[in-house]
Short mmCIF file of C-alpha atoms in Angstrom, two decimals:
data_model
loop_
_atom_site.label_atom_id
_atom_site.label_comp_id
_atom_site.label_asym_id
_atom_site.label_seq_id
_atom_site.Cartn_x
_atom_site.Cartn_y
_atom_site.Cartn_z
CA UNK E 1 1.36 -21.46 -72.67
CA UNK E 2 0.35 -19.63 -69.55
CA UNK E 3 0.62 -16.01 -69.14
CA UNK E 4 3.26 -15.55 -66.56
CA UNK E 5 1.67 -13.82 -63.37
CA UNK E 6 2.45 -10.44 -62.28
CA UNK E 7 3.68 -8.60 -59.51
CA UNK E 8 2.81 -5.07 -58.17
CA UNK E 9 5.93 -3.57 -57.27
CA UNK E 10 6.16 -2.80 -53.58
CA UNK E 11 4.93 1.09 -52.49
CA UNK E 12 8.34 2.08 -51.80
CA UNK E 13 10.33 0.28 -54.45
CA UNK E 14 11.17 0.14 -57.81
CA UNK E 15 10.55 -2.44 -60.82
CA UNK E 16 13.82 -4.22 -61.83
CA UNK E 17 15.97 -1.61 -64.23
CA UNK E 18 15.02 1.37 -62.79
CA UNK E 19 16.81 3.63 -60.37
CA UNK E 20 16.14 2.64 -57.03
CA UNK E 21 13.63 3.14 -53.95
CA UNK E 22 11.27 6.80 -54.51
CA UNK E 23 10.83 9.08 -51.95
CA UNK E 24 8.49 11.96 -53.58
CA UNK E 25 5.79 10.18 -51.78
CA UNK E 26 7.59 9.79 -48.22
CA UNK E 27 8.81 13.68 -48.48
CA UNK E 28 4.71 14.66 -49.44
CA UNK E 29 4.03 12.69 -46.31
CA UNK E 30 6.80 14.47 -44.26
CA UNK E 31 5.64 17.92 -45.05
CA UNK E 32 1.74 17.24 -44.42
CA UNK E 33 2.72 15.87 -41.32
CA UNK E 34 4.91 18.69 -39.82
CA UNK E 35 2.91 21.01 -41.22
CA UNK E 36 -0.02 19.24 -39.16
CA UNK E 37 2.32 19.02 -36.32
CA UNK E 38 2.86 22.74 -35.39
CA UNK E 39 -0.91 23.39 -36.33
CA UNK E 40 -1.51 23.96 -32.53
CA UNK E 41 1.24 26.48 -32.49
CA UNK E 42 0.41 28.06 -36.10
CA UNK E 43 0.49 32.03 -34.87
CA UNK E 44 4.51 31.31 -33.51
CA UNK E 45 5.65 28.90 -36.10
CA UNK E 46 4.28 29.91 -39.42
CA UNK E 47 3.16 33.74 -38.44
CA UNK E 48 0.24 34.23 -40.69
CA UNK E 49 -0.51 37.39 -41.84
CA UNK E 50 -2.52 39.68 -39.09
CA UNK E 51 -0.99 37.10 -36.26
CA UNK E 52 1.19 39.76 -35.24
CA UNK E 53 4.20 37.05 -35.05
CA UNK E 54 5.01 37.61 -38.99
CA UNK E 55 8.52 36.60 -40.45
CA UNK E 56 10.23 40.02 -40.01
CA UNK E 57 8.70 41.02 -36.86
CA UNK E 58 11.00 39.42 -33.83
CA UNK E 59 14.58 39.60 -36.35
CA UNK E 60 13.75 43.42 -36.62
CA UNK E 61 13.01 43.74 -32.64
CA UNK E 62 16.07 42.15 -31.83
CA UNK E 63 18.13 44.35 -34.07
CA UNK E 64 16.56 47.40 -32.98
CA UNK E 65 17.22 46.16 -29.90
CA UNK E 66 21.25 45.83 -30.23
CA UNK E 67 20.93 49.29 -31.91
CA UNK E 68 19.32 50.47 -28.53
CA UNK E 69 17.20 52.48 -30.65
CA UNK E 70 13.89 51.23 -29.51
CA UNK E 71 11.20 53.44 -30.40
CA UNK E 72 12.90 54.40 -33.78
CA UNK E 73 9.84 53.04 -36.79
CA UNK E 74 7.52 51.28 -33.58
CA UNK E 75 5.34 50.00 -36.53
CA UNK E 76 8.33 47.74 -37.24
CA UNK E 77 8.21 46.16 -33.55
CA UNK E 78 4.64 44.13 -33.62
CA UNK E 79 6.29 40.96 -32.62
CA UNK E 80 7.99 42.20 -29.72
CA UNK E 81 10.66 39.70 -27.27
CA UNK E 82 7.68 37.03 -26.98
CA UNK E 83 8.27 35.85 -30.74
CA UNK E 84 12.06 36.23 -30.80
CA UNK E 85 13.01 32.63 -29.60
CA UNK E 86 9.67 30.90 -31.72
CA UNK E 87 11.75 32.86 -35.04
CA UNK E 88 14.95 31.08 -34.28
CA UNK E 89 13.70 27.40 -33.37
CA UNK E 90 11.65 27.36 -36.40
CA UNK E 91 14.80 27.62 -38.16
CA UNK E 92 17.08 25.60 -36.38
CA UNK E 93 14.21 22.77 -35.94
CA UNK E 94 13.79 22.55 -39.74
CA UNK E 95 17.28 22.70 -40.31
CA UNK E 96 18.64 19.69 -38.00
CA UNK E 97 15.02 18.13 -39.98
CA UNK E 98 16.24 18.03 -43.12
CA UNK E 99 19.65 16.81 -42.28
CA UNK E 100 17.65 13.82 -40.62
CA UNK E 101 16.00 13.60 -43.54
CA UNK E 102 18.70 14.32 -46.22
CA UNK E 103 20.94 11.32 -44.16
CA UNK E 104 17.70 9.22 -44.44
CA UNK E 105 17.41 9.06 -47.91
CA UNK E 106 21.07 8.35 -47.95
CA UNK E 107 21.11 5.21 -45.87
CA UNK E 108 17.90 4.19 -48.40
CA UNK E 109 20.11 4.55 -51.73
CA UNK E 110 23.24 3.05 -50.57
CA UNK E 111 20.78 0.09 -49.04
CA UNK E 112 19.21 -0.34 -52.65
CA UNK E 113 23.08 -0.51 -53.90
CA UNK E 114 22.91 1.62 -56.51
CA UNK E 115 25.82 1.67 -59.67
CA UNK E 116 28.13 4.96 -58.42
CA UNK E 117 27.11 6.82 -61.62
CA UNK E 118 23.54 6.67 -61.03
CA UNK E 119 22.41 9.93 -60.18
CA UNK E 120 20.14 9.32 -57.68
CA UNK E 121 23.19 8.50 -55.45
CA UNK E 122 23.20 12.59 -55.01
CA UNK E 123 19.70 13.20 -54.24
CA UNK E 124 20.41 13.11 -50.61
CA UNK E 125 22.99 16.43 -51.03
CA UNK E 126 20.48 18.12 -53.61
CA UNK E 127 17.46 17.63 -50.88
CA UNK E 128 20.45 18.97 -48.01
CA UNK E 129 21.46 21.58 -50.23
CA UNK E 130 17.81 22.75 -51.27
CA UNK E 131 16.14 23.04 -47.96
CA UNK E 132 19.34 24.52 -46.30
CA UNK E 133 20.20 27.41 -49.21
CA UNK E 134 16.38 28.02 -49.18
CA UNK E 135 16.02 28.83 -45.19
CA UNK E 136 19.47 30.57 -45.73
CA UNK E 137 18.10 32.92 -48.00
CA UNK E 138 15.13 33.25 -46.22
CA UNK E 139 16.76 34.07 -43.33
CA UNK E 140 19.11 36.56 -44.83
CA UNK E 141 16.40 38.44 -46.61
CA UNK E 142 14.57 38.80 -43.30
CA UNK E 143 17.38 40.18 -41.29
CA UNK E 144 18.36 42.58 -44.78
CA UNK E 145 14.79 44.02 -44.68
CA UNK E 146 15.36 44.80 -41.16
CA UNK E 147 19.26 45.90 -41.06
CA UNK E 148 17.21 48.31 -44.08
CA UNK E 149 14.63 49.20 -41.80
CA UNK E 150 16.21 49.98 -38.73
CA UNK E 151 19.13 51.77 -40.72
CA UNK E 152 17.33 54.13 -43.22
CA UNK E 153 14.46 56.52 -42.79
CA UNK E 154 12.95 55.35 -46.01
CA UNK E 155 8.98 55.55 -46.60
CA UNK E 156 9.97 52.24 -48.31
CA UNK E 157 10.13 50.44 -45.31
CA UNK E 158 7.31 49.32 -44.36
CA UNK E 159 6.63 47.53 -47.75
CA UNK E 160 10.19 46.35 -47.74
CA UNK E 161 8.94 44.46 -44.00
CA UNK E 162 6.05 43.77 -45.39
CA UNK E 163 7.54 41.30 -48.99
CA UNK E 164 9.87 40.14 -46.09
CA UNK E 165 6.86 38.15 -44.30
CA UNK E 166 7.53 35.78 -47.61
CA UNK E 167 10.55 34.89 -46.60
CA UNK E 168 9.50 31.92 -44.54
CA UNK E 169 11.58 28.81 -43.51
CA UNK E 170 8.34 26.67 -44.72
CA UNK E 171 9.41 27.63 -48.16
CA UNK E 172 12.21 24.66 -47.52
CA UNK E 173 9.41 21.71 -48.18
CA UNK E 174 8.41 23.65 -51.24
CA UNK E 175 11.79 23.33 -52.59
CA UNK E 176 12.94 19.77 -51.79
CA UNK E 177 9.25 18.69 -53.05
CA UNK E 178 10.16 19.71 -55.88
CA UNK E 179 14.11 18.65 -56.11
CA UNK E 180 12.50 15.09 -55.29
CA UNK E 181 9.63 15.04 -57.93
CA UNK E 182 11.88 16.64 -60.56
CA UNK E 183 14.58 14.14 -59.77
CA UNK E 184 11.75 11.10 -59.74
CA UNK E 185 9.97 12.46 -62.62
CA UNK E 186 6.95 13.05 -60.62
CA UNK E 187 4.36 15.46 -61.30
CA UNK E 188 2.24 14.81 -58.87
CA UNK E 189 5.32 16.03 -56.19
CA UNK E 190 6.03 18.89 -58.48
CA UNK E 191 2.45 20.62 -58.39
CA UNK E 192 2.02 19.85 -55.00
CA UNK E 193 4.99 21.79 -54.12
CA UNK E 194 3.99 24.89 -56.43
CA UNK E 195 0.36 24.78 -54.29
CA UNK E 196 2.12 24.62 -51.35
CA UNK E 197 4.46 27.46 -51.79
CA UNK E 198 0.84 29.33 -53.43
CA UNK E 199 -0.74 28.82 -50.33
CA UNK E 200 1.44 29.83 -48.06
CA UNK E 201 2.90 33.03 -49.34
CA UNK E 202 -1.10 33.95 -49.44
CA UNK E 203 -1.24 32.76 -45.66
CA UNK E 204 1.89 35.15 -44.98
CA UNK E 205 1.24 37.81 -46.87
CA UNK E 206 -3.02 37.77 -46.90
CA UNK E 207 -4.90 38.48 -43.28
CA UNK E 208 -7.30 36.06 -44.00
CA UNK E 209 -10.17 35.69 -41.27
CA UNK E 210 -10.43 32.66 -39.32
CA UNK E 211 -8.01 30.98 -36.63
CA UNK E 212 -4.48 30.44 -37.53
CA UNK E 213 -4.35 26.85 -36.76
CA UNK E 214 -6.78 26.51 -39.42
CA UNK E 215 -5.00 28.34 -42.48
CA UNK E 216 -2.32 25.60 -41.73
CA UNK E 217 -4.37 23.04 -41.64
CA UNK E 218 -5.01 23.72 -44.79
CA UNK E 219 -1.74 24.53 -45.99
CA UNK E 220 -1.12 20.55 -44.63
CA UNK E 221 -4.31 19.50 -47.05
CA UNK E 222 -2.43 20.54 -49.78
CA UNK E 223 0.55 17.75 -49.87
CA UNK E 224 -1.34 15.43 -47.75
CA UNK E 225 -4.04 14.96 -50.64
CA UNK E 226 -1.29 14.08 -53.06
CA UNK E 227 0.57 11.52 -50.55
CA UNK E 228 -2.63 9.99 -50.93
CA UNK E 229 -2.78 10.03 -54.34
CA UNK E 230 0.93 9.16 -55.30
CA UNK E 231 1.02 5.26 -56.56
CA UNK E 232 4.88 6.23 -54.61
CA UNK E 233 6.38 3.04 -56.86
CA UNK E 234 8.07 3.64 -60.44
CA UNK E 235 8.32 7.07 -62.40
CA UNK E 236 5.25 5.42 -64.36
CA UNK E 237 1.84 5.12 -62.39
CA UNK E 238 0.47 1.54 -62.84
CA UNK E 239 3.54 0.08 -63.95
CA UNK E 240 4.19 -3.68 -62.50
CA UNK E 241 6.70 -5.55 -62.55
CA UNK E 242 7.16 -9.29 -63.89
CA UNK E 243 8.93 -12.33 -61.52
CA UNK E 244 12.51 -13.31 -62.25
CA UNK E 245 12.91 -14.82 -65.44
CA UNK E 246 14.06 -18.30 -62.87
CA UNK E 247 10.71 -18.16 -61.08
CA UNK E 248 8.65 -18.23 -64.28
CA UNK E 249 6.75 -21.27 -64.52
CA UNK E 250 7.33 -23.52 -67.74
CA UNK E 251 5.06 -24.40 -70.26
CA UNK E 252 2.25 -26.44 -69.51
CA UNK E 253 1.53 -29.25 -70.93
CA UNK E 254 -2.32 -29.59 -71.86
CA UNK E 255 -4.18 -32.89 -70.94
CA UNK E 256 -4.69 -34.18 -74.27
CA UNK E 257 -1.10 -34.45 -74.98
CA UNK E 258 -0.30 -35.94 -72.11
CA UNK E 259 -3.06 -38.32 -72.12
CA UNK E 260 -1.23 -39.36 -75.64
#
């Protein structure tokens, strides 16, 4: 008897039995590719370190600004009115993103018609709820160190500004990387979103030398080289799957046989 021939499973599908289409691979593509997008624009949409647009720079401005107590801690002012409206579209950009994004994996899992008590029915709402509580928190922190800053005297202030330059909205595609690869089982997602958080709390918080739109490309490197790399079909790299058990061919009858 023949060995029944087999098929590779599709790049963005699953073998029969398991859980539906994968998306650790589309999301690592997603974040290498905005990431690449606003390379051009690094200094006002990332604000590495020594770029003078860091996180907490234009939140603290503005406050000190409703406070009309401009001129109260100038050293927490470096980003001045010119950053103010990059801080705020970063934010609301990534946040009407990962709705997009969050709806897109939706329509996916209902296409694939998925049993209600499969889990991965939710992933949509835990990659929403990820990337949303993590720029919420982000955000919060940033305007906290600078409510603290602009409200207390405190020789802590500076280094409270200066832990708030973590607090990036980037840290979002850290976090549903690695919702999705936890969800999907995939390392490969999960380590590229710990080296992506790695590098770019060391391009926030480290004045590297070099232009800005470099440090990002880099940053970009770091998921793009594992969308590369991630096989982006079932939990199991180099798993195939086998036809329909009605498209398997019969036995075959050998020539001598039928001869007799």
């Amino acid at each position: 008897m023949e060995t029944p021939p087999q098929i590779e499973t599709p790049p963005d599908e699953t073998a029969p039995g398991e859980s539906g289409p994968r998306f650790s691979r589309a999301v690592l593509a997603l974040t290498a590719a905005a990431t690449l997008a606003v390379a051009p624009v690094a200094t006002a949409a990332v604000g590495p370190a020594g770029s003078g647009a860091s996180a907490h720079s234009s939140p603290v401005y503005v406050l000190a600004q409703a406070a009309h107590d401009i001129g109260h801690n100038d050293w927490a002012f470096q980003g001045g009115v010119a950053g103010r409206v990059a801080w705020v579209v970063s934010y609301v950009a990534l946040w009407l993103s990962w709705l997009l994004i969050a709806l897109w994996i939706r329509w996916r899992v209902k296409r694939a018609g998925l049993d209600r008590a499969d889990s991965r029915r939710r992933l949509w709402i835990k990659t929403l709820i990820a990337a949303w509580a993590t720029e919420g928190v982000a955000g919060s922190l940033t305007l906290g160190a600078g409510l603290y800053t602009d409200w207390n005297s405190s020789t802590l202030g500076p280094a409270v500004l200066r832990a708030s330059d973590l607090c990036s909205p980037w840290l979002s595609f850290a976090a549903v990387l690695l919702v999705v690869g936890l969800a999907e089982h995939r390392a490969l997602a999960v380590r590229a979103a710990v080296l992506y958080a790695a590098l770019l709390a060391i391009i926030l918080m480290v004045p590297l030398p070099g232009p800005d739109a470099v440090k990002v490309l880099v940053l970009a490197a770091a998921v793009a080289v594992p969308a590369l790399l991630d096989s982006g079909g079932s939990a199991e790299p180099g798993r195939e799957r086998r036809p329909d058990p009605g498209s398997e061919p019969g036995p075959v009858t050998p020539p001598a046989a039928a001869a007799g």
